[in-house]
mmCIF file of C-alpha atoms in Angstrom:
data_model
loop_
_atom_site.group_PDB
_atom_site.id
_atom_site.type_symbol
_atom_site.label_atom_id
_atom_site.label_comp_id
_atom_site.label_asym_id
_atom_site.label_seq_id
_atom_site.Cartn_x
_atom_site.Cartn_y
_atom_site.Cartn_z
ATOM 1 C CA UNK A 25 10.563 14.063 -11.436
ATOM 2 C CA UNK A 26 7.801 16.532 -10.112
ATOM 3 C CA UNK A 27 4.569 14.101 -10.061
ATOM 4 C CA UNK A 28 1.021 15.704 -8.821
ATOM 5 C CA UNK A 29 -1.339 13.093 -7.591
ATOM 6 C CA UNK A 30 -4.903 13.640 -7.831
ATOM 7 C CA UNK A 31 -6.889 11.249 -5.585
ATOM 8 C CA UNK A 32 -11.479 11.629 -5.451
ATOM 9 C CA UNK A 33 -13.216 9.415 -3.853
ATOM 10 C CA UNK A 34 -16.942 9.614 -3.435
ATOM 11 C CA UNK A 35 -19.522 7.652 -1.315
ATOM 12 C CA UNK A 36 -23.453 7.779 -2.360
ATOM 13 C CA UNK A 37 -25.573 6.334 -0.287
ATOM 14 C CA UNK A 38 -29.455 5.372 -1.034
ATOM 15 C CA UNK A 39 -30.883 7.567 1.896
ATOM 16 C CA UNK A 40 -29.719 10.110 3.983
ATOM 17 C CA UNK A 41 -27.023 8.618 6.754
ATOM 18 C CA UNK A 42 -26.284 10.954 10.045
ATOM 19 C CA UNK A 43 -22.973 10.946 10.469
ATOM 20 C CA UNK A 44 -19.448 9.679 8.299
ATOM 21 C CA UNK A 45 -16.042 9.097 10.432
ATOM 22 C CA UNK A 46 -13.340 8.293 8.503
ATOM 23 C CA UNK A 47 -9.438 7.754 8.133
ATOM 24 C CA UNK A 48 -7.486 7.915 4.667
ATOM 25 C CA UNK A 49 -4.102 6.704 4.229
ATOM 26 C CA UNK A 50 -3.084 9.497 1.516
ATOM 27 C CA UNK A 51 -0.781 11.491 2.141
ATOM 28 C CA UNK A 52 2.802 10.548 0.565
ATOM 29 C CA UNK A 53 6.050 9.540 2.360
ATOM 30 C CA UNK A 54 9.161 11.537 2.633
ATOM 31 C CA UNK A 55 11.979 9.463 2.502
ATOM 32 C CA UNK A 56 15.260 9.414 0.379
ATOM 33 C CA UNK A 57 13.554 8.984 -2.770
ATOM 34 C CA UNK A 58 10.505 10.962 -2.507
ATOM 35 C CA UNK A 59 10.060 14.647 -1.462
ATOM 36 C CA UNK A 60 7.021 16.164 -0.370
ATOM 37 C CA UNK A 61 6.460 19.934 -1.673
ATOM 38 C CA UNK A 62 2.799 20.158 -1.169
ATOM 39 C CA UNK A 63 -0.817 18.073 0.389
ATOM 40 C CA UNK A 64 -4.455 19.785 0.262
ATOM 41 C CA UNK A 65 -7.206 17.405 1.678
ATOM 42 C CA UNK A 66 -11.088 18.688 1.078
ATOM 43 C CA UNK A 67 -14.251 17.060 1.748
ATOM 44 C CA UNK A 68 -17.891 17.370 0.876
ATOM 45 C CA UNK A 69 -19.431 17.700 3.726
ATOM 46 C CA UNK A 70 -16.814 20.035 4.806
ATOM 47 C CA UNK A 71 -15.307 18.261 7.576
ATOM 48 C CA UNK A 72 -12.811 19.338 10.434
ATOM 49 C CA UNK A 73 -10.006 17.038 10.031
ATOM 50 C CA UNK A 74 -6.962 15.874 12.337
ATOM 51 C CA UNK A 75 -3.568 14.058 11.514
ATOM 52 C CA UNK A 76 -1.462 11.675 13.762
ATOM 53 C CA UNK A 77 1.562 9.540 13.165
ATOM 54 C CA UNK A 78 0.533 5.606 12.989
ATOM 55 C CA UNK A 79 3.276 3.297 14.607
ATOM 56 C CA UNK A 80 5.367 2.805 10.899
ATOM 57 C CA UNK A 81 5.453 6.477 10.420
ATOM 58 C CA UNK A 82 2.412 7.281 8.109
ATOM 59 C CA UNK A 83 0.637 10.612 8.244
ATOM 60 C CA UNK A 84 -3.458 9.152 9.069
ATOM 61 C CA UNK A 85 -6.248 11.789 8.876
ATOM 62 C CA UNK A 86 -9.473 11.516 10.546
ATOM 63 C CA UNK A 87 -12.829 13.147 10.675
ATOM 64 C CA UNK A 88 -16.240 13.108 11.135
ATOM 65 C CA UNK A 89 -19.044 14.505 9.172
ATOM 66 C CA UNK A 90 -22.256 15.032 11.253
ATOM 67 C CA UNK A 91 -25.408 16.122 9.602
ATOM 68 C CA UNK A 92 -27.737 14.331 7.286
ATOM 69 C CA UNK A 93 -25.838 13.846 3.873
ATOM 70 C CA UNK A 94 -26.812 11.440 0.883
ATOM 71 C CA UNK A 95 -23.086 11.715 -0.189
ATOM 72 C CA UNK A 96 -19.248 11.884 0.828
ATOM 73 C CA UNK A 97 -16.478 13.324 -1.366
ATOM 74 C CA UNK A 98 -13.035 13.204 -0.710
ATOM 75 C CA UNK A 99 -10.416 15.060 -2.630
ATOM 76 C CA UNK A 100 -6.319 14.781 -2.093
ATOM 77 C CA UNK A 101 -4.289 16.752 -4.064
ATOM 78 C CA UNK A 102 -0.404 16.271 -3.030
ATOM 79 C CA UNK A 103 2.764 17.532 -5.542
ATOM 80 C CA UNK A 104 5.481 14.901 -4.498
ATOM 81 C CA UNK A 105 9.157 15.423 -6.197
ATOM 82 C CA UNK A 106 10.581 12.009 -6.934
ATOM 83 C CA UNK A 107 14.351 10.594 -7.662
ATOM 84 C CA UNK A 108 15.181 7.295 -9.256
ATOM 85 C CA UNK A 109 16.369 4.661 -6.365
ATOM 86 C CA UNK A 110 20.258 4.287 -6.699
ATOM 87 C CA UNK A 111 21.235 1.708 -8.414
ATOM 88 C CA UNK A 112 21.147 -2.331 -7.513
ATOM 89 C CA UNK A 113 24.327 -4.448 -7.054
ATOM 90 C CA UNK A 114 24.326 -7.492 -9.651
ATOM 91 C CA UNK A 115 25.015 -9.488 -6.536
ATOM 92 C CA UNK A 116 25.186 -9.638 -2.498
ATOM 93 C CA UNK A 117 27.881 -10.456 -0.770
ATOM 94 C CA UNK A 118 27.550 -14.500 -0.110
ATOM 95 C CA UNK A 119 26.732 -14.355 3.484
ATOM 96 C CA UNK A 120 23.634 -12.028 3.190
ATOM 97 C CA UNK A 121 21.261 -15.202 4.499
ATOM 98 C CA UNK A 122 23.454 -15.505 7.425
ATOM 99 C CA UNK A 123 22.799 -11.796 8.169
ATOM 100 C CA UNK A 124 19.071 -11.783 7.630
ATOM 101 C CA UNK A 125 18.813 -14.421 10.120
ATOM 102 C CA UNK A 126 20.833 -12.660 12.863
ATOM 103 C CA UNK A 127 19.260 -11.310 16.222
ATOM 104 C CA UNK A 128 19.605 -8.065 14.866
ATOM 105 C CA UNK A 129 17.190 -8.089 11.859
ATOM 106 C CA UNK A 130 14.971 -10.662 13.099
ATOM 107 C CA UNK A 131 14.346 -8.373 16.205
ATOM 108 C CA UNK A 132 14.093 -4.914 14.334
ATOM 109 C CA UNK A 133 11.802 -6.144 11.607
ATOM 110 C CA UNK A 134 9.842 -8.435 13.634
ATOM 111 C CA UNK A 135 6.360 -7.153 12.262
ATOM 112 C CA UNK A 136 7.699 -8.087 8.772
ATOM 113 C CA UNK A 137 9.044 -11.122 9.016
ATOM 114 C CA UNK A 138 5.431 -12.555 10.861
ATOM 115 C CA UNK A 139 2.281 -13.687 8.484
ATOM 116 C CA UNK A 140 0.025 -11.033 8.999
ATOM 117 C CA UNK A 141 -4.017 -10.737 7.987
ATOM 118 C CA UNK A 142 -3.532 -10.762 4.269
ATOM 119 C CA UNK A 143 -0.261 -12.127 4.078
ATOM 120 C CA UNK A 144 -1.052 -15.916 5.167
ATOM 121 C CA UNK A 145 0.837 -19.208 4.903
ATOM 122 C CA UNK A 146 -0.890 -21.139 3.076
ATOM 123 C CA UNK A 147 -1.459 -24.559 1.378
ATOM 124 C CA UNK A 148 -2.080 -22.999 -1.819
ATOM 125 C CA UNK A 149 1.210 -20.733 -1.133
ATOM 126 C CA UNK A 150 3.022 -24.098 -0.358
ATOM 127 C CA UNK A 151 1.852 -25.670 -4.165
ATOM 128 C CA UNK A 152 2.887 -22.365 -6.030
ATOM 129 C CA UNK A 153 6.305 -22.647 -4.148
ATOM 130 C CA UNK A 154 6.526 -26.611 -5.335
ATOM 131 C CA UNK A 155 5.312 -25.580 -8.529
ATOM 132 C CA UNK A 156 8.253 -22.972 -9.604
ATOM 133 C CA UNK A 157 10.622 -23.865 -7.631
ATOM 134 C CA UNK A 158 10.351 -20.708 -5.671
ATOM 135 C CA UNK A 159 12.920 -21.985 -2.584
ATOM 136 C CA UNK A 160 15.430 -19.030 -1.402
ATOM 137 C CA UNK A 161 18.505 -19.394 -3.868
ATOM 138 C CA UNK A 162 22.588 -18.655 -3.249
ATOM 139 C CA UNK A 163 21.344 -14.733 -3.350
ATOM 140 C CA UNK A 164 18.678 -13.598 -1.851
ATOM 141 C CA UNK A 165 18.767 -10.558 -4.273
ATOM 142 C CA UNK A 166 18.366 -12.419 -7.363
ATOM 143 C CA UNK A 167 15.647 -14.921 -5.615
ATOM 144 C CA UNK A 168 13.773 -11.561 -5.252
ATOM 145 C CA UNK A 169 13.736 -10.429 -8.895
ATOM 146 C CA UNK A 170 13.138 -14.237 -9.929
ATOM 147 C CA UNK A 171 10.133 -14.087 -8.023
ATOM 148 C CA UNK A 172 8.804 -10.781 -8.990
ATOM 149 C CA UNK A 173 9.449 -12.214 -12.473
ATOM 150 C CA UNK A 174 7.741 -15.100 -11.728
ATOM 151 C CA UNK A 175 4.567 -13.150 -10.527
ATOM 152 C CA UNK A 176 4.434 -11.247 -13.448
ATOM 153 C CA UNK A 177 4.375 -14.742 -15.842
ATOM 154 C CA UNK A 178 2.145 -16.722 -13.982
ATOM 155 C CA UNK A 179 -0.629 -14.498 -12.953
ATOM 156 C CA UNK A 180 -2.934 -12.605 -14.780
ATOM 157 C CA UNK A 181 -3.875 -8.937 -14.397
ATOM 158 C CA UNK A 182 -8.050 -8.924 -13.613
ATOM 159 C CA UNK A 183 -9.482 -6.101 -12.061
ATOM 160 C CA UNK A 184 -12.673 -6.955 -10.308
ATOM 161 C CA UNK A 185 -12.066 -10.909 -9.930
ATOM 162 C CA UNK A 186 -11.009 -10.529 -6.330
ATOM 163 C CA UNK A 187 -12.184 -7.827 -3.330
ATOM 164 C CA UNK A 188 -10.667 -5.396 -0.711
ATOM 165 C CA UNK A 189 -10.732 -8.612 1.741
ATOM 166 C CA UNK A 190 -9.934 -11.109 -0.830
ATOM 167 C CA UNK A 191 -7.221 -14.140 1.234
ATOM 168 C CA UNK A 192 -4.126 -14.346 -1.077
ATOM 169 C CA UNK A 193 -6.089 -18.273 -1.892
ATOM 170 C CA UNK A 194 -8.243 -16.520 -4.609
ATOM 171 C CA UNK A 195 -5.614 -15.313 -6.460
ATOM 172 C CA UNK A 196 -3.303 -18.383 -6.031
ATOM 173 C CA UNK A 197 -6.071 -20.458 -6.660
ATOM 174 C CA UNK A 198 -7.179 -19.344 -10.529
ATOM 175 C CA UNK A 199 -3.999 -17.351 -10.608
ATOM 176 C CA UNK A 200 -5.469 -13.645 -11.408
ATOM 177 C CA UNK A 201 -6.110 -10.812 -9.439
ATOM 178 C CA UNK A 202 -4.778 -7.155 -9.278
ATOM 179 C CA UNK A 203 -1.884 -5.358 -7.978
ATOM 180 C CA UNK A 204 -3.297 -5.907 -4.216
ATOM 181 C CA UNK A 205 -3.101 -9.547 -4.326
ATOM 182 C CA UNK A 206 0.379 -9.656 -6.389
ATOM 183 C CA UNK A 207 2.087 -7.784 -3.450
ATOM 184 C CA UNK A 208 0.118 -9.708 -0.770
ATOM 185 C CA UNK A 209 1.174 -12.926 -2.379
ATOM 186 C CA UNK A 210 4.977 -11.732 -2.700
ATOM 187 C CA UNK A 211 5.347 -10.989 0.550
ATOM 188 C CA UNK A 212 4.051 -14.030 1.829
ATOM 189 C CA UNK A 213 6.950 -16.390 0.134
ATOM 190 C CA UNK A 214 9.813 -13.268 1.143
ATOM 191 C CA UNK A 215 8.996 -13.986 4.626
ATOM 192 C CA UNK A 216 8.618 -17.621 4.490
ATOM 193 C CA UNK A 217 12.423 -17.153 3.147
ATOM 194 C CA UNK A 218 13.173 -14.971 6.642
ATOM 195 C CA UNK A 219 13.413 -11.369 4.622
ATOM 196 C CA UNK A 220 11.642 -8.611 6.223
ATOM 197 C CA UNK A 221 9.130 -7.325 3.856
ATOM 198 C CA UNK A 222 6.421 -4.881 3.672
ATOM 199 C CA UNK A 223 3.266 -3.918 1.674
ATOM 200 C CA UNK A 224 3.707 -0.552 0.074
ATOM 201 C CA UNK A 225 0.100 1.428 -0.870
ATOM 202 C CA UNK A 226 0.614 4.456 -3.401
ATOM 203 C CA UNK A 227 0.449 5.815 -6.833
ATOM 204 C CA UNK A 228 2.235 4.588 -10.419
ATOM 205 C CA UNK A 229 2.798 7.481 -12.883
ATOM 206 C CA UNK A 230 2.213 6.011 -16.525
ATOM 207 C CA UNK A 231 3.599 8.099 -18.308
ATOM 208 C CA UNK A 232 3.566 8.774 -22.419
ATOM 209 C CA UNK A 233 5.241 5.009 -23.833
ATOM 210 C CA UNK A 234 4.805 3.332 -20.835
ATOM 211 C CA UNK A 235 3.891 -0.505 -21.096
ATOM 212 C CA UNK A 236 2.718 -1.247 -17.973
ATOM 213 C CA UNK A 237 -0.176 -3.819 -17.770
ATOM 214 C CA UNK A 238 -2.149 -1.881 -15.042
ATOM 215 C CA UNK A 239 -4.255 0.910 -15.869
ATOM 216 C CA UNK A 240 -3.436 4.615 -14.422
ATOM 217 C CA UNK A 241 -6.807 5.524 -12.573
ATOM 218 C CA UNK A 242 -6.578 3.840 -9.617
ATOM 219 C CA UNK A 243 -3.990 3.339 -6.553
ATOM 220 C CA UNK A 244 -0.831 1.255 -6.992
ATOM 221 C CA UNK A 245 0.655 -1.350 -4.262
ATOM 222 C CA UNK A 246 4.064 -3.107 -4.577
ATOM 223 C CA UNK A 247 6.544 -4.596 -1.870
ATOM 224 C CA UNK A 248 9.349 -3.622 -0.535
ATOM 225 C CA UNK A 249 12.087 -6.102 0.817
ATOM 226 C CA UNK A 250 14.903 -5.685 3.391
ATOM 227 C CA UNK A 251 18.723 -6.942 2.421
ATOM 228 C CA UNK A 252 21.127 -5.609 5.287
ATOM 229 C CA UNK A 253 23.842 -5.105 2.845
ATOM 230 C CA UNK A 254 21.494 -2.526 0.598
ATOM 231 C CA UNK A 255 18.499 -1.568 2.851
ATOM 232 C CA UNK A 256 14.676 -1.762 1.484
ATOM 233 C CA UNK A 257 14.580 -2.657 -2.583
ATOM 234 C CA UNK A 258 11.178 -1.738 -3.970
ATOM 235 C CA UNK A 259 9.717 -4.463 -5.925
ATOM 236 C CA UNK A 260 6.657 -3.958 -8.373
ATOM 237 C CA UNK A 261 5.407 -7.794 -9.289
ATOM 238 C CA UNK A 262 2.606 -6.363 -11.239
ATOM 239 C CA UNK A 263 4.256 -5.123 -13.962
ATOM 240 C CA UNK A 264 7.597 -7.046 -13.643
ATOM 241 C CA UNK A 265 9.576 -3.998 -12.458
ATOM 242 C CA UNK A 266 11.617 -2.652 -9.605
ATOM 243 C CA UNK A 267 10.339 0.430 -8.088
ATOM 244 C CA UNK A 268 11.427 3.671 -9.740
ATOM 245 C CA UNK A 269 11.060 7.751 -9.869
ATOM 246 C CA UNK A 270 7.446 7.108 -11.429
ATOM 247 C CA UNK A 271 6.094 5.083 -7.983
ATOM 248 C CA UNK A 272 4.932 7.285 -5.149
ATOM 249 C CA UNK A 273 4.851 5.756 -1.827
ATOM 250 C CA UNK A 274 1.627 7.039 0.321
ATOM 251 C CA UNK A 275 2.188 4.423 3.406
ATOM 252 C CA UNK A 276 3.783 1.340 4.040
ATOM 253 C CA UNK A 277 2.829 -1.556 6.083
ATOM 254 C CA UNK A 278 2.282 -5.337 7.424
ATOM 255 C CA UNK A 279 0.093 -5.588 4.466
ATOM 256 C CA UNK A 280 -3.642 -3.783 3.026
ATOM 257 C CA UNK A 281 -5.193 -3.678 6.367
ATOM 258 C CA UNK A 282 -2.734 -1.558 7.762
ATOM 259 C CA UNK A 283 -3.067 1.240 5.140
ATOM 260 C CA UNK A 284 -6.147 1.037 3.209
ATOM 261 C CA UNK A 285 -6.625 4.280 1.561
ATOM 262 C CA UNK A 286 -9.919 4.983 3.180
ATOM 263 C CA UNK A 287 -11.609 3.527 6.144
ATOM 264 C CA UNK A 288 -14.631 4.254 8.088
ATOM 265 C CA UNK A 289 -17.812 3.820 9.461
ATOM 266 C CA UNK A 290 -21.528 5.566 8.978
ATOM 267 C CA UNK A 291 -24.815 5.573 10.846
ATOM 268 C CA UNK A 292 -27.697 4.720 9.093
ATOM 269 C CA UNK A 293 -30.240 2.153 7.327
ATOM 270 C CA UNK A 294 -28.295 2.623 3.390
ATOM 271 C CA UNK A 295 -26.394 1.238 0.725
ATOM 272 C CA UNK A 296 -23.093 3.396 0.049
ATOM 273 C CA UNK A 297 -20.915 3.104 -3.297
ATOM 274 C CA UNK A 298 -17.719 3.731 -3.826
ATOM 275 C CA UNK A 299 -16.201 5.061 -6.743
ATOM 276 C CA UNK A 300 -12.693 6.065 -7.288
ATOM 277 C CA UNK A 301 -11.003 8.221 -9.813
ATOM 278 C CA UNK A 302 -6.746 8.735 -9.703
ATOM 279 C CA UNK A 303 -5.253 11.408 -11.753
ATOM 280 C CA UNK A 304 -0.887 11.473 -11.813
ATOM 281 C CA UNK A 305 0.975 13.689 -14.293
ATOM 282 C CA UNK A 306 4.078 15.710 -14.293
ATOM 283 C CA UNK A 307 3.624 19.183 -12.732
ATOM 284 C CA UNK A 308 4.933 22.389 -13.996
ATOM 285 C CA UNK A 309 5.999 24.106 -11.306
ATOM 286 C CA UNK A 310 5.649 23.400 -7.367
ATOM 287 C CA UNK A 311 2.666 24.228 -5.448
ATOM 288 C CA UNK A 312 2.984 25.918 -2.062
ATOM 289 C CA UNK A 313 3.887 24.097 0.448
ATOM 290 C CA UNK A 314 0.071 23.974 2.736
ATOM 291 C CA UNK A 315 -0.933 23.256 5.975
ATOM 292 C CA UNK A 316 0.449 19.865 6.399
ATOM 293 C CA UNK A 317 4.157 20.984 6.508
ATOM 294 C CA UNK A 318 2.850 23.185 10.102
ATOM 295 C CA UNK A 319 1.175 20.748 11.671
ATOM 296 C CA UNK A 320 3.010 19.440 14.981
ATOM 297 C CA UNK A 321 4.940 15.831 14.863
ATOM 298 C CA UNK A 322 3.557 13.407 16.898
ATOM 299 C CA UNK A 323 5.655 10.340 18.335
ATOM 300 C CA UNK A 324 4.684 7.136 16.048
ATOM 301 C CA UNK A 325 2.379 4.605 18.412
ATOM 302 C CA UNK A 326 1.456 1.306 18.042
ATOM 303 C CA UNK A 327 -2.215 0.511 17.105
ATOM 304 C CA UNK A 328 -4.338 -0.563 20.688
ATOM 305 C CA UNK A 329 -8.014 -1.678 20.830
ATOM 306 C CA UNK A 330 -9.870 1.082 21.120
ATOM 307 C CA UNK A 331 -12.677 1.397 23.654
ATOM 308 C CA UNK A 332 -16.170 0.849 22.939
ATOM 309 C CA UNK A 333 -18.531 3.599 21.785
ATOM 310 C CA UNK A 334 -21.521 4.243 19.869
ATOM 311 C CA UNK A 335 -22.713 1.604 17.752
ATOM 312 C CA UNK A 336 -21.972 2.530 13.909
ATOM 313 C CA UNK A 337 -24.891 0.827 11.920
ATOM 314 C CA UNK A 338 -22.419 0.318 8.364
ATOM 315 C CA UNK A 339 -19.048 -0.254 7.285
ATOM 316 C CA UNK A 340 -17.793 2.156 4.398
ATOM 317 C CA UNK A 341 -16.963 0.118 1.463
ATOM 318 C CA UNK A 342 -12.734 -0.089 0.766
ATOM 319 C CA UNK A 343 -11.571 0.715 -2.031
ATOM 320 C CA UNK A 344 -9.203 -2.214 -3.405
ATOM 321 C CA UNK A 345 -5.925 -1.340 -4.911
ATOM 322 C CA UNK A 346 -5.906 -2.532 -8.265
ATOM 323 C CA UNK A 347 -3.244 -0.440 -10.579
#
């Protein structure tokens, strides 16, 4: 499937601010599933813009618009060609458990396997485990889709009930939220079971017939989980799904704070606010390839605390993932 991703996002402020430095989390994956023909990044401000590696392998760009501006627009236009995951076993072999908690996995996927900013253990995680039952079964593959089944019945889909920083408590605690909490909330009872799981932030294509509960204008996040015996399994708990040709992976980490889509700072005495519009549709025809396929590879680093500089006067809203 040939998928084309359009991705605006626009900050207004309420007076003139002198200066916008940001980072955005939007460029899609290559991996075995996922191909990337083409990615076209504009702002408004024009901006000079650079691109590293971050320590899991996502593409970050960075840059900072000086000048007075009442505005920011960003635009990220990527083509991405897309192939369905192969195809599950019904079962694992029966000693999968014993192989998730060897030295080998528990060392390699360390960062995964750890509670993380968003991805807490909590008391309210410990009722909702009580409540359903939700202890590791004989397979750790079919625990998996019981739980993303079990996310999908017991929460409701509300857009705007929790925030960007929401803990996974609000959602646990009236049981609604969006696609951002879902995963968050996943994750955290995969790696109380000891399997190495990640956040995943990208884009869902719809499509004509599709039934998914989310709606197709914003960004998408789902989990994916580690089983030695099949590798990472892509698991969608917001609409009850495993992760297919029609999701587009943009970055993958510990959880949302690793790979917001946008984040940044601005100097200034204003309001900003965000708004957010996601476009993905089949494309025709490939676009030509741009300048992100000649830019030079970087080695992958770990994050470090950065030094301190200027003060920046306001945080840039995040946008929360919500599809």
């Amino acid at each position: 499937m040939l998928l084309e991703i359009i991705h605006n996002t626009r900050f207004d402020y309420s007076s003139p601010v002198r200066e916008s430095v940001m980072e955005l989390w939007m460029q899609p994956r290559a991996d075995a599933n996922q191909r990337l023909v083409s990615f076209d990044l504009s702002t408004d401000p024009p901006a000079r813009y650079f691109a590293y590696a971050d320590w899991l392998g996502n593409m970050v760009y960075h840059f900072d618009a000086p000048g007075a501006h009442e505005s920011l627009s960003i635009r990220a236009a990527s083509v991405v060609e897309t192939r369905a995951p192969p195809a599950l076993p019904d079962a694992v072999a029966s000693d999968e458990w014993d192989r998730l908690g060897g030295e080998w996995v528990r060392e390699r996927y360390w960062d995964f396997l750890q509670p993380s900013r968003f991805v807490e253990d909590t008391d309210h995680l410990s009722r909702f485990i009580t409540e359903y039952r939700l202890e590791r079964g004989a397979d750790p593959l079919e625990s998996l889709k019981r739980l993303n089944d079990v996310m999908y019945d017991v929460f409701d889909y509300t857009p705007g009930f929790t925030a960007a920083d929401s803990p996974i408590d609000a959602a646990l605690a009236h049981r609604k939220g969006v696609c951002q909490d879902f995963a968050h909330i996943m994750l955290a009872v995969a790696r109380r079971w000891g399997v190495p799981s990640r956040y995943v932030s990208g884009y869902l294509y719809h499509g004509s017939g599709a039934k998914e509960r989310s709606t197709p204008d914003a960004t998408h996040a789902w989990v994916e989980c580690f089983l030695p015996s099949v590798g990472w399994i892509g698991f969608d708990p917001t609409n009850d799904m495993l992760a297919s040709e029609r999701h587009v992976a943009a970055a993958v980490g510990r959880d949302y704070g690793d790979v917001p889509p946008t984040r940044g700072v601005y100097k200034g005495d204003a309001e900003s606010a965000l708004s957010v519009a996601v476009l993905v549709h089949e494309a025709r025809a490939a676009r030509t390839a741009t300048d992100f396929l000649r830019m030079p590879r970087v080695k992958p680093v770990r994050p470090a605390d950065k030094p301190g500089g200027p003060l920046l006067h306001q945080i840039h809203q995040q946008q929360q993932q919500q599809q």
